[in-house]
Structure formats: structure tokens, C-alpha cells
């Protein structure tokens, strides 16, 4: 992704989905792929990639990462309501996660 080899990122994501590795690895692949679309200016595709499944019965670290990235994408796409809801979900699961409290404060009471 950092080398802007977006076709390779897409290819690796397709291959990863076929082998269905450990959920944390899938989350990392999903994040890398979504962020490559965001890098290209396609926030809606990035959001689609990050939006999957329902609510987990037991929150794992990879869920928190996915919620944070999805919140960031919604914020960047101009959807502060969804971003705030997702950042709040992250903060509830892990108040120390990256800059989540700062991000929530920046969104205010919208």
C-alpha cells in the first residue's frame, strides 16, 4: 500500500478471503485494503470493505481496530454521526485505543 501498488493490494485481499485466515489477520488485511481505497480517494469502497458481519458476542482486539478504522473513514467521508457512534463503541471497549478520546471530543455533540 505504501508503495501505491494498489493492484497488488487488491489481489492479496482476494487471495486472503479465499483462505480465510485467523480473524486478526483478516482484520489486518481488510484494514490495509480499505485504506488503499481511501488513499485512492474512494472512501465509499473503503467503507464497504470495512462494513461486514454483525455484532460480535465477545469483543476482540481486531474488532476494536475495525471499528476505529470504520469510524475514521466515516469521519473523513463527512458522516460525523456514524463516526461518533463508532468511536464511542471503540472507547467503551478500550478507552486507551489510539486517540479515540481525542477523536470523540473533536466530534463534539453533533
Short mmCIF file of C-alpha atoms in Angstrom, two decimals:
data_model
loop_
_atom_site.label_atom_id
_atom_site.label_comp_id
_atom_site.label_asym_id
_atom_site.label_seq_id
_atom_site.Cartn_x
_atom_site.Cartn_y
_atom_site.Cartn_z
CA UNK A 1 0.00 0.00 0.00
CA UNK A 2 2.78 2.42 0.94
CA UNK A 3 4.34 1.81 -2.47
CA UNK A 4 0.98 2.53 -4.13
CA UNK A 5 0.82 -0.97 -5.56
CA UNK A 6 -2.95 -0.96 -5.31
CA UNK A 7 -3.50 -3.79 -7.79
CA UNK A 8 -1.27 -6.00 -5.67
CA UNK A 9 -3.19 -4.99 -2.52
CA UNK A 10 -6.46 -5.94 -4.23
CA UNK A 11 -5.02 -9.24 -5.44
CA UNK A 12 -3.70 -10.16 -1.99
CA UNK A 13 -7.06 -9.27 -0.41
CA UNK A 14 -8.88 -11.58 -2.84
CA UNK A 15 -6.42 -14.38 -2.07
CA UNK A 16 -6.72 -13.79 1.66
CA UNK A 17 -10.51 -14.05 1.53
CA UNK A 18 -10.21 -17.44 -0.16
CA UNK A 19 -8.02 -18.97 2.56
CA UNK A 20 -9.92 -17.30 5.41
CA UNK A 21 -7.05 -16.97 7.91
CA UNK A 22 -7.27 -16.16 11.63
CA UNK A 23 -9.74 -13.30 12.29
CA UNK A 24 -6.96 -10.91 13.35
CA UNK A 25 -5.14 -11.50 10.06
CA UNK A 26 -8.39 -10.98 8.15
CA UNK A 27 -8.92 -7.73 10.02
CA UNK A 28 -5.41 -6.52 9.15
CA UNK A 29 -5.97 -7.43 5.50
CA UNK A 30 -9.34 -5.70 5.49
CA UNK A 31 -7.82 -2.56 7.02
CA UNK A 32 -4.92 -2.47 4.55
CA UNK A 33 -7.27 -2.93 1.61
CA UNK A 34 -9.78 -0.37 2.82
CA UNK A 35 -7.06 2.18 3.47
CA UNK A 36 -5.66 1.60 -0.02
CA UNK A 37 -9.07 2.61 -1.40
CA UNK A 38 -9.09 5.63 0.91
CA UNK A 39 -5.62 6.54 -0.39
CA UNK A 40 -7.11 6.49 -3.89
CA UNK A 41 -9.92 8.81 -2.78
CA UNK A 42 -12.60 6.11 -2.85
CA UNK A 43 -13.94 6.39 0.68
CA UNK A 44 -17.23 4.65 -0.14
CA UNK A 45 -15.45 1.50 -1.30
CA UNK A 46 -13.24 1.66 1.79
CA UNK A 47 -16.33 1.88 3.99
CA UNK A 48 -17.95 -1.05 2.16
CA UNK A 49 -14.86 -3.19 2.73
CA UNK A 50 -14.82 -2.36 6.45
CA UNK A 51 -18.57 -2.94 6.89
CA UNK A 52 -19.19 -6.64 7.44
CA UNK A 53 -20.86 -9.06 9.82
CA UNK A 54 -22.89 -8.30 12.87
CA UNK A 55 -22.05 -7.58 16.46
CA UNK A 56 -19.51 -9.97 17.98
CA UNK A 57 -20.59 -11.92 21.04
CA UNK A 58 -17.14 -11.34 22.56
CA UNK A 59 -15.21 -8.21 21.59
CA UNK A 60 -11.65 -8.99 20.49
CA UNK A 61 -8.84 -6.52 19.74
CA UNK A 62 -9.37 -6.89 15.99
CA UNK A 63 -13.00 -5.77 16.36
CA UNK A 64 -11.85 -2.58 18.08
CA UNK A 65 -9.34 -1.93 15.30
CA UNK A 66 -12.01 -2.42 12.63
CA UNK A 67 -14.47 -0.11 14.41
CA UNK A 68 -11.79 2.56 14.77
CA UNK A 69 -10.84 2.42 11.09
CA UNK A 70 -14.50 2.45 10.04
CA UNK A 71 -15.14 5.45 12.31
CA UNK A 72 -12.17 7.26 10.78
CA UNK A 73 -13.45 6.56 7.27
CA UNK A 74 -16.94 7.83 8.11
CA UNK A 75 -15.40 10.96 9.64
CA UNK A 76 -13.33 11.54 6.51
CA UNK A 77 -16.40 10.91 4.32
CA UNK A 78 -18.35 13.65 6.13
CA UNK A 79 -20.58 11.43 8.28
CA UNK A 80 -19.85 12.64 11.82
CA UNK A 81 -22.91 10.94 13.34
CA UNK A 82 -21.79 7.44 12.33
CA UNK A 83 -18.16 8.29 13.12
CA UNK A 84 -19.08 9.41 16.63
CA UNK A 85 -21.18 6.28 17.25
CA UNK A 86 -18.31 4.04 16.17
CA UNK A 87 -15.65 5.98 18.09
CA UNK A 88 -17.88 5.71 21.19
CA UNK A 89 -18.04 1.94 20.65
CA UNK A 90 -14.23 1.85 20.48
CA UNK A 91 -13.90 3.97 23.63
CA UNK A 92 -16.29 1.70 25.52
CA UNK A 93 -14.25 -1.37 24.56
CA UNK A 94 -10.83 0.25 25.05
CA UNK A 95 -10.65 3.87 26.27
CA UNK A 96 -6.88 3.91 25.63
CA UNK A 97 -7.15 2.87 21.97
CA UNK A 98 -5.00 5.24 19.91
CA UNK A 99 -6.52 8.74 20.02
CA UNK A 100 -10.15 7.68 20.38
CA UNK A 101 -10.97 10.11 23.20
CA UNK A 102 -9.48 12.99 21.21
CA UNK A 103 -11.43 11.96 18.12
CA UNK A 104 -14.66 11.78 20.12
CA UNK A 105 -14.03 15.19 21.66
CA UNK A 106 -13.35 16.68 18.22
CA UNK A 107 -16.73 15.43 17.00
CA UNK A 108 -18.49 17.13 19.93
CA UNK A 109 -22.23 16.83 20.43
CA UNK A 110 -23.26 16.55 16.77
#
